[in-house]
Short mmCIF file of C-alpha atoms in Angstrom, two decimals:
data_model
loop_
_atom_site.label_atom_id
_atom_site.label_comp_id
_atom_site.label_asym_id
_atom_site.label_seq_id
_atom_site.Cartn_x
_atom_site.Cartn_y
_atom_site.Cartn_z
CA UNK A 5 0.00 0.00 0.00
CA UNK A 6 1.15 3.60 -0.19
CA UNK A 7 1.15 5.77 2.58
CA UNK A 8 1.36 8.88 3.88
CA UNK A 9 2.14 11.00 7.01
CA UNK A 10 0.70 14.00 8.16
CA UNK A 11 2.71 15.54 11.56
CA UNK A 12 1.90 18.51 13.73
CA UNK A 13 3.13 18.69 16.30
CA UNK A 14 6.83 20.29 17.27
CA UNK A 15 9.31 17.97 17.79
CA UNK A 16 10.21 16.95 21.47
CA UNK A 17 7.30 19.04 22.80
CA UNK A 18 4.62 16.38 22.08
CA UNK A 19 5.16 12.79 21.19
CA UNK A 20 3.51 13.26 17.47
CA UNK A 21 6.80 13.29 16.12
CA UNK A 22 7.72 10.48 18.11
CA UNK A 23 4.87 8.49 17.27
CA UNK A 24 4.91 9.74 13.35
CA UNK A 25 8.73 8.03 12.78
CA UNK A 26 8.54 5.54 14.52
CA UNK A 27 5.27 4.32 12.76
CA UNK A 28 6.93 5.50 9.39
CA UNK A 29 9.87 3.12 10.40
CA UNK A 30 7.22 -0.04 10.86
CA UNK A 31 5.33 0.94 7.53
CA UNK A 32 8.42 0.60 5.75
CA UNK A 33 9.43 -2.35 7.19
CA UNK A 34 5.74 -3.92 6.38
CA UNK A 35 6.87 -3.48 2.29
CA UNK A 36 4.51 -0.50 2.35
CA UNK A 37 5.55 2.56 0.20
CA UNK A 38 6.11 5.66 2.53
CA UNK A 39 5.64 8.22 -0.47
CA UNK A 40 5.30 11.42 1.62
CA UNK A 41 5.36 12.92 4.94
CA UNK A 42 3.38 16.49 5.05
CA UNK A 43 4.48 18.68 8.21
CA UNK A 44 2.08 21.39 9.31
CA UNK A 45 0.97 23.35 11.98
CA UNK A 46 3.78 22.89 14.77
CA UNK A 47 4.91 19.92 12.67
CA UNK A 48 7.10 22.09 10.50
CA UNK A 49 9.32 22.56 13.22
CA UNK A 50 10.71 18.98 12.51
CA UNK A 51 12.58 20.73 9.91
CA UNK A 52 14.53 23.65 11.46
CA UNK A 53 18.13 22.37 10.26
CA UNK A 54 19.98 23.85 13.77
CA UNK A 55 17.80 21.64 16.01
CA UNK A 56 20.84 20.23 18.19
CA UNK A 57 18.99 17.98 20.75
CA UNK A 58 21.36 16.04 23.46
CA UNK A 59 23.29 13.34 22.30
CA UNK A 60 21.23 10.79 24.74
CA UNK A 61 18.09 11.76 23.05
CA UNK A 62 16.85 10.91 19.40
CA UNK A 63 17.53 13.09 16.98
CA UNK A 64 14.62 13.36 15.10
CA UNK A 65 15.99 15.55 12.50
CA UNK A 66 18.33 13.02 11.14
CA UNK A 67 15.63 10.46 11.46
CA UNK A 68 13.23 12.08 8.98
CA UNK A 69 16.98 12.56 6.53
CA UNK A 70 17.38 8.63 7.01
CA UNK A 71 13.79 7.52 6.00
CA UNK A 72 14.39 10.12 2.90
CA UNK A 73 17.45 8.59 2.10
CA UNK A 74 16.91 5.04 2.18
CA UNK A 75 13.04 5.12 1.71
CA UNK A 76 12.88 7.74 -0.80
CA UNK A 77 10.09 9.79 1.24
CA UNK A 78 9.40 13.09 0.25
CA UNK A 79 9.35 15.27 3.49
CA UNK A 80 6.90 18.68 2.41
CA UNK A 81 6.49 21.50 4.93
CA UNK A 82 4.02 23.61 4.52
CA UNK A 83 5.53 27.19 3.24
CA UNK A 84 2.49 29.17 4.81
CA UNK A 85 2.76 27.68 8.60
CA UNK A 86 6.86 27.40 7.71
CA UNK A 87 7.43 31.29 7.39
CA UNK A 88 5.09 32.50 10.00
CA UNK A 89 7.17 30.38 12.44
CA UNK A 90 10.87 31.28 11.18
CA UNK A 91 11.51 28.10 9.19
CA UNK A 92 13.11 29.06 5.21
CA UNK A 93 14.82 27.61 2.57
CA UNK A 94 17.47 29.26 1.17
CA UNK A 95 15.60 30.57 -1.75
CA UNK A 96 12.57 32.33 1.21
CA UNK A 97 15.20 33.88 3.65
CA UNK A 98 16.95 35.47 0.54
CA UNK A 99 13.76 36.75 -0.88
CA UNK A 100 12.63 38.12 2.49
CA UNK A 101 16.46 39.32 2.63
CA UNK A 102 17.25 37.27 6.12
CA UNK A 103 20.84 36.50 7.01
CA UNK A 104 20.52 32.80 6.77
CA UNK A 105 18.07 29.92 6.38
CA UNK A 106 16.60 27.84 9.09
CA UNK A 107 14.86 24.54 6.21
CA UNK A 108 17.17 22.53 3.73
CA UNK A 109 16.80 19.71 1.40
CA UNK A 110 15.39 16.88 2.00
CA UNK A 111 12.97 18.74 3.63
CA UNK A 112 10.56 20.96 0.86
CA UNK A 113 8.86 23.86 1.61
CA UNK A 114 5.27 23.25 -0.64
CA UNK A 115 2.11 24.49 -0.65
CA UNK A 116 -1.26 23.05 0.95
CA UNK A 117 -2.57 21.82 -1.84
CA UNK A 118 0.64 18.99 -1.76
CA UNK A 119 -1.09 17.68 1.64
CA UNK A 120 -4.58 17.82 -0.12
CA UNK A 121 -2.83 15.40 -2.74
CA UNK A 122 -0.70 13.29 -0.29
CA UNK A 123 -4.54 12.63 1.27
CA UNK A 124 -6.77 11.43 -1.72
CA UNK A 125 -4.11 10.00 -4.05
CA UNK A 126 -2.43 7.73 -1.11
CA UNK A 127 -3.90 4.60 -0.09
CA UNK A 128 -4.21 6.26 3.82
CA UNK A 129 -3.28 8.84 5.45
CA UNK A 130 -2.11 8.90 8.66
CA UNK A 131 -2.26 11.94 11.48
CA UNK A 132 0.03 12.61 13.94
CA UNK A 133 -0.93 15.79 16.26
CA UNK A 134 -0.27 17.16 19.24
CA UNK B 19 -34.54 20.43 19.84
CA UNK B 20 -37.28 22.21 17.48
CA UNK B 21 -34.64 24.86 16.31
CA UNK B 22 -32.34 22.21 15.35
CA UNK B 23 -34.55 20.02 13.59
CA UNK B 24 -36.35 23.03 11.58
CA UNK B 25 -32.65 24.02 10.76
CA UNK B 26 -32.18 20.87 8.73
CA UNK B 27 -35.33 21.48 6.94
CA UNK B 28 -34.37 25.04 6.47
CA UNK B 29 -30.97 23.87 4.81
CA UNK B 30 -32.62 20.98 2.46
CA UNK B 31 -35.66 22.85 1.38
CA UNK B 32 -33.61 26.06 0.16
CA UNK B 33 -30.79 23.40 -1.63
CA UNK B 34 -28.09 25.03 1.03
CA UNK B 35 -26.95 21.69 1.54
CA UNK B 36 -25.61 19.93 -1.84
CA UNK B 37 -24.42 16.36 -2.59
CA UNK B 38 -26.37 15.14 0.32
CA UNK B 39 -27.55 11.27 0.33
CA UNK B 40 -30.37 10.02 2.79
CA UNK B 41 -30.01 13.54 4.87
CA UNK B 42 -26.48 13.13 5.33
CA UNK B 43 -23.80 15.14 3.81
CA UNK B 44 -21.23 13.45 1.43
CA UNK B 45 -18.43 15.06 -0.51
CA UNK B 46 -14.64 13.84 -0.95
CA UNK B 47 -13.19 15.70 1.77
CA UNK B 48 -14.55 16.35 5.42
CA UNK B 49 -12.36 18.54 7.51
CA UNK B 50 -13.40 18.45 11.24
CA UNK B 51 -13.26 21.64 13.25
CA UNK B 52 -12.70 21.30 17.10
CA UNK B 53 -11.31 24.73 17.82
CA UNK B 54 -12.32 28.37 18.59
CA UNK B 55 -11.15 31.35 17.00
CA UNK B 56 -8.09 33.42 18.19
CA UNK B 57 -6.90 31.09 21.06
CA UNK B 58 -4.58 28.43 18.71
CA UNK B 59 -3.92 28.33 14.93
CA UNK B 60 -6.27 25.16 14.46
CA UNK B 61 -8.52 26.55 13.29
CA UNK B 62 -7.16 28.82 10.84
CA UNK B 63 -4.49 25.97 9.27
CA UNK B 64 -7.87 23.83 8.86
CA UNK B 65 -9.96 26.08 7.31
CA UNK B 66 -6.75 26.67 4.73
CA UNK B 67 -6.42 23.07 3.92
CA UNK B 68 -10.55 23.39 3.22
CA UNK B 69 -9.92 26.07 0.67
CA UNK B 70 -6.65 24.45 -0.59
CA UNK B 71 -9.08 21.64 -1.22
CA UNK B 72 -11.66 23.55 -2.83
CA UNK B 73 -9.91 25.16 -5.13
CA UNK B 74 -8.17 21.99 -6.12
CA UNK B 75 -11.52 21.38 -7.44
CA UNK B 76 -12.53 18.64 -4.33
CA UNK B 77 -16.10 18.67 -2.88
CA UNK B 78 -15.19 19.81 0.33
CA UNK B 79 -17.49 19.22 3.74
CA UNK B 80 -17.20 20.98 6.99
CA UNK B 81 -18.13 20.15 10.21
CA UNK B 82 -17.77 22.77 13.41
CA UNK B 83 -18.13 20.76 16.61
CA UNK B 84 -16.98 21.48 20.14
CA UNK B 85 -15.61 25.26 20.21
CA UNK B 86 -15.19 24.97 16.39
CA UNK B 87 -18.98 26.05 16.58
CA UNK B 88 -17.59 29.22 17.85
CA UNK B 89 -15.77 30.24 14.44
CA UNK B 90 -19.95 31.05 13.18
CA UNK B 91 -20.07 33.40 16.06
CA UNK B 92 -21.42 37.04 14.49
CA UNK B 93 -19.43 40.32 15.33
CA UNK B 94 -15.94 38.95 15.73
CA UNK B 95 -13.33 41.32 15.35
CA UNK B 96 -9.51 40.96 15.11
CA UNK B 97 -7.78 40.90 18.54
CA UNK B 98 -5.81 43.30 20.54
CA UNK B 99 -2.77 43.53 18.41
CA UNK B 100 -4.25 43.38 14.79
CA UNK B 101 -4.46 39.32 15.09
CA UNK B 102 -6.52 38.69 11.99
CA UNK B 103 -9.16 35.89 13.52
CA UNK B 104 -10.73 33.36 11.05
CA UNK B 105 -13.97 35.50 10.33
CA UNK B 106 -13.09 36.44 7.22
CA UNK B 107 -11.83 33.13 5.99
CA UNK B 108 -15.99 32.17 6.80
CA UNK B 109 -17.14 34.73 4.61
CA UNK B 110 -15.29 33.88 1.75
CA UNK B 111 -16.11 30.15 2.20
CA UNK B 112 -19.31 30.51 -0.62
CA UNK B 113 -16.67 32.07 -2.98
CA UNK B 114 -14.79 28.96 -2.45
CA UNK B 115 -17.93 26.72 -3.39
CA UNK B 116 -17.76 24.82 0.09
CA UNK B 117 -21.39 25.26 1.04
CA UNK B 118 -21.90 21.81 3.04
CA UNK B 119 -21.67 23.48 6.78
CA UNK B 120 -22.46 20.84 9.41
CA UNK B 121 -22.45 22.06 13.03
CA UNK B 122 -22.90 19.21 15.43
CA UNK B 123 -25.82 19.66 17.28
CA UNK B 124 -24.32 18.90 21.06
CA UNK B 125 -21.80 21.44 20.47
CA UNK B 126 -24.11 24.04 20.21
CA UNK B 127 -26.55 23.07 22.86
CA UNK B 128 -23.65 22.89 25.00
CA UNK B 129 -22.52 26.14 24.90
CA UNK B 130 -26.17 27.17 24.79
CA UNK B 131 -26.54 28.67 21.10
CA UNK B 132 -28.87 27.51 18.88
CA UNK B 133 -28.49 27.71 14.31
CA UNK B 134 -29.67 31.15 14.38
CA UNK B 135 -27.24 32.37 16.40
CA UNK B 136 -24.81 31.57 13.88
CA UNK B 137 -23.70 34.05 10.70
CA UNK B 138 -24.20 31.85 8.03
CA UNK B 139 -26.73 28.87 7.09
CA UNK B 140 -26.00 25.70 8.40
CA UNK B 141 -27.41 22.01 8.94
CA UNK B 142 -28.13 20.76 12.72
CA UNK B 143 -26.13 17.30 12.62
CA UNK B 144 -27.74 15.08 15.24
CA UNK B 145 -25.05 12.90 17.22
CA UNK B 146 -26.01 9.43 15.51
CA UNK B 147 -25.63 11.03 12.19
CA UNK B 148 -21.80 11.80 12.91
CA UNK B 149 -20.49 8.37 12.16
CA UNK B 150 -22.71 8.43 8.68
CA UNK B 151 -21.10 11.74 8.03
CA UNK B 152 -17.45 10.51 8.44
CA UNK B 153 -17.85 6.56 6.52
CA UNK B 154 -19.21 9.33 3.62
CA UNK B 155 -16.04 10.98 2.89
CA UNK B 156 -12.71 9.06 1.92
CA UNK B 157 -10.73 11.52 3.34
CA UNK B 158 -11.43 13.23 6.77
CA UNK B 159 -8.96 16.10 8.97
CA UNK B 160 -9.24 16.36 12.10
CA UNK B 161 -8.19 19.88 13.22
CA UNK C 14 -15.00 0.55 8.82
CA UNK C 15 -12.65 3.29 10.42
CA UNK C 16 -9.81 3.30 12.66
CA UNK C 17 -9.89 5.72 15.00
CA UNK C 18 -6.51 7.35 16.73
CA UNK C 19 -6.84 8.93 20.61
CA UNK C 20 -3.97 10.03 21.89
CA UNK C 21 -5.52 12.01 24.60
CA UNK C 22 -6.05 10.93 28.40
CA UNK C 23 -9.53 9.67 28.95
CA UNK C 24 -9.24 11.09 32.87
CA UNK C 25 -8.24 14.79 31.44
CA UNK C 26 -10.40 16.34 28.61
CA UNK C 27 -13.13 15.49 26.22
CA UNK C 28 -11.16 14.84 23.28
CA UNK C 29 -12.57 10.90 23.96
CA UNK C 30 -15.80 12.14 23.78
CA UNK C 31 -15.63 13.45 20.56
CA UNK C 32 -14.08 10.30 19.28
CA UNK C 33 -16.43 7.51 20.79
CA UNK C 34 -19.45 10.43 19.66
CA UNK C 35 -17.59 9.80 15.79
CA UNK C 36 -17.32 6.09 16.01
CA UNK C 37 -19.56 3.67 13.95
CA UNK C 38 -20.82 0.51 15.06
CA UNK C 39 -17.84 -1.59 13.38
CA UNK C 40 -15.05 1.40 14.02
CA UNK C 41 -12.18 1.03 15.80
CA UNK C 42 -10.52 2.71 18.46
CA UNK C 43 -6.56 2.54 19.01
CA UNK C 44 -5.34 4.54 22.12
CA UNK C 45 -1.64 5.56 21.65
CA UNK C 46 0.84 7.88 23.53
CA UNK C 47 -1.40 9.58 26.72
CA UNK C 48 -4.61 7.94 25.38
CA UNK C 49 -3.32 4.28 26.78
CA UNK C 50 -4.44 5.63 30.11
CA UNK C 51 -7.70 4.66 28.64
CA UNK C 52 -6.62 1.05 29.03
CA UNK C 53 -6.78 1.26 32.79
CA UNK C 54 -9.36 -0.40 34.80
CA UNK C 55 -10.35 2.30 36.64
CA UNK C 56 -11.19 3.84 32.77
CA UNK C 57 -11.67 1.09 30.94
CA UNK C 58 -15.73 1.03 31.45
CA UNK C 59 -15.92 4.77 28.90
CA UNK C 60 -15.33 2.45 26.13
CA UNK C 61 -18.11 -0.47 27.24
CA UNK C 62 -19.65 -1.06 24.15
CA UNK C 63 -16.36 -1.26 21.76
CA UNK C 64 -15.84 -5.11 22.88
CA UNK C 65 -13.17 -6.35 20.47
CA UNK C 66 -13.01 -3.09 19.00
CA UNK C 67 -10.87 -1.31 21.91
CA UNK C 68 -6.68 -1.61 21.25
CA UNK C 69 -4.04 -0.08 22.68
CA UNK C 70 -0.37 0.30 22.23
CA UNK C 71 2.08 -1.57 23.77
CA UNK C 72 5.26 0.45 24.02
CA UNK C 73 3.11 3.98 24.90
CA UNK C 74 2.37 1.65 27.76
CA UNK C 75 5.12 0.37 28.71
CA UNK C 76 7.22 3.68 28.16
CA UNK C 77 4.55 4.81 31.19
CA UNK C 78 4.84 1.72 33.04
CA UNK C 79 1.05 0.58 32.38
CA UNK C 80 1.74 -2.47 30.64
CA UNK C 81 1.09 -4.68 34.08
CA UNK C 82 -1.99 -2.28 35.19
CA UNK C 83 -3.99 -2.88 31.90
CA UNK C 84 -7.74 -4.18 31.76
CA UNK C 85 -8.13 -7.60 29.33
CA UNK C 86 -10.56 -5.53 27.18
CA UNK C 87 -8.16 -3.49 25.83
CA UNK C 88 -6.03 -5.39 22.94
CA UNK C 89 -2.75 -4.63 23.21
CA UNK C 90 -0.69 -4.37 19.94
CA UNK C 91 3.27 -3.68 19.35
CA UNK C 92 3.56 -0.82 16.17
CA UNK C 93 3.58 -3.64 13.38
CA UNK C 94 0.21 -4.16 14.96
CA UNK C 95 -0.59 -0.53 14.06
CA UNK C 96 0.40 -0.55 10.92
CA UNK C 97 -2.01 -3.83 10.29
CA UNK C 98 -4.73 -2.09 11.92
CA UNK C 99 -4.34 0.92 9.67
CA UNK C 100 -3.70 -1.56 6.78
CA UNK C 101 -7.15 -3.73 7.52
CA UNK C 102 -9.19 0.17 8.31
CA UNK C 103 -10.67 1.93 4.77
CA UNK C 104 -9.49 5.17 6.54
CA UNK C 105 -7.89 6.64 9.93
CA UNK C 106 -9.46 9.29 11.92
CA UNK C 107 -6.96 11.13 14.58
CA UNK C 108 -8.67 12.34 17.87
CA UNK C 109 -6.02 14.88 19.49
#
């Protein structure tokens, strides 16, 4: 089957993003096709680039990278809930002229309308919030 | 309980309500909303992926329950420092073409408000007819 | 039939309200990270009704130490048991 994620909540604040990987790491495992994971709300936090949790704890960060990586997941952000919370791509923080950028690749700043897709062209849909 | 029930009949004699089946709302989206205006971004990010949805072209339902009810309340205003509130996102729903509004019935006697109350037109969804309304959509958000 | 997802403490909140309120008569109801408090005897009797419908996962218990404490009408499942949940559901509904 193909699946995807949706996760909102910020990372080590709630357990959503806790919950979303490790599912994503048991879909995977299952054969199932992990095509895309959609951050929003608080979710897009999972992509600030500088997040430098202890070394004890999991770093979620380089989780979502991995599952890219070897799974091929596309991880989308949503660009509206992204910039209101101080998370750009290289290409946003130069066009709102900031001195550096928070969001790189793998992780995709997109629009809405990629979750709206993720949702009715995936087999399911899965929702991890806060 | 007779405001409620001539509220449905309100919505499916004028045609407010399209793509309804046996009463009960169906469409390819439902998007679920839980949460009042101004106090957490719920409710603005859901009513976003509605319109998203919309204007992707997908039949779009949505369903205010618990303090979502409160995002029909007349006379909001922005807040205290400019905050923009969700009001105007409502008002521009038609424009969209997302005309099923469900508001679930408990979550308006709850807070003691009845259909009129509200700013727009909206069908009374009785608490059996929620798990109807949700089998009826393939996709459903939660917000 | 739908699975539904509570991750919400049955003792704080009416988040499982609105989820059991949602549920049809074949649904399903999965209680992961705080929700697994619902799995509790002294909370188990809110979800009467959901006989062999009621599961709940077994390392948000066991992270919380619940995994000895738990009623036998909840089901307990690891993650893969998730994912087959999910898997055998048309759709998932998340209750937060």
């Amino acid at each position: 089957m193909r699946y995807a994620l949706l996760v909102q909540g910020a990372p080590y604040s709630s357990q959503a993003s806790h919950s979303a990987l490790r599912f994503a790491q048991a879909v995977v495992a299952r054969g199932h096709r992990l095509d895309t994971v959609f951050f929003y709300h608080d979710g897009v936090y999972n992509a600030a680039r500088l997040a430098a949790p202890p070394q004890d704890e999991p770093h979620l960060g380089d989780a979502w990278r991995a599952l890219h990586n070897e799974h091929g997941t596309e991880l989308l952000v949503c660009i509206a809930a992204a910039l209101r919370r101080g998370l750009l791509d290289e290409r946003e923080a130069s066009r709102h002229g900031k001195p550096g950028h928070s969001v790189e690749p793998p992780f995709e700043l997109t629009g809405l309308g990629q979750l709206v897709e993720a949702g009715l062209s995936h087999d399911r849909l899965i929702t991890f919030s806060p | 309980m007779n405001e409620t029930e001539s509220a449905i009949d309100k919505g499916e004699v004028e045609g407010k309500v399209e793509g309804k089946v046996e009463g009960i709302a169906k469409g390819d989206l439902l998007v679920i909303l839980r949460h009042s205006p101004h106090g957490s971004s719920w409710l603005r990010e859901g009513l976003d992926a509605a319109l998203v949805a919309a204007a992707f072209g997908q039949q779009v339902s949505l369903l205010f329950a618990g303090d979502g009810v409160l995002a029909l309340m007349p006379h909001q205003q922005a807040g205290a420092l400019g905050q923009k509130g969700t009001h105007g996102v409502i008002d521009m729903l038609a424009m969209y073409d997302i005309e099923t509004l469900l508001v679930d019935a408990h979550a308006l006697t709850s807070r003691g408000l009845s259909a009129e109350d509200l700013m727009l037109p909206v069908s009374v969804v009785e608490g059996d007819a929620l798990p109807k309304l949700l089998d009826r959509h393939p996709l459903v958000l939660n917000f | 039939m739908i699975l539904h997802l509570l991750n919400r403490s049955p003792a704080t909140g009416g988040t499982v309200d609105d989820a059991l309120a949602a549920m049809g008569p074949d649904d399903r109801l999965l209680l992961i990270e705080d929700g697994v408090l619902g799995a509790l005897p002294a909370q188990v009797a809110r979800f009467t009704g959901l006989t062999g419908r009621l599961f709940a996962l077994r390392e948000d218990l066991a992270a919380r130490g619940l995994l000895e404490r738990c009623e036998e009408q909840a089901n307990i499942v690891d993650v893969d048991g998730f994912v087959t949940l999910t898997e055998e559901a048309d759709k998932t509904v998340s209750w937060s």
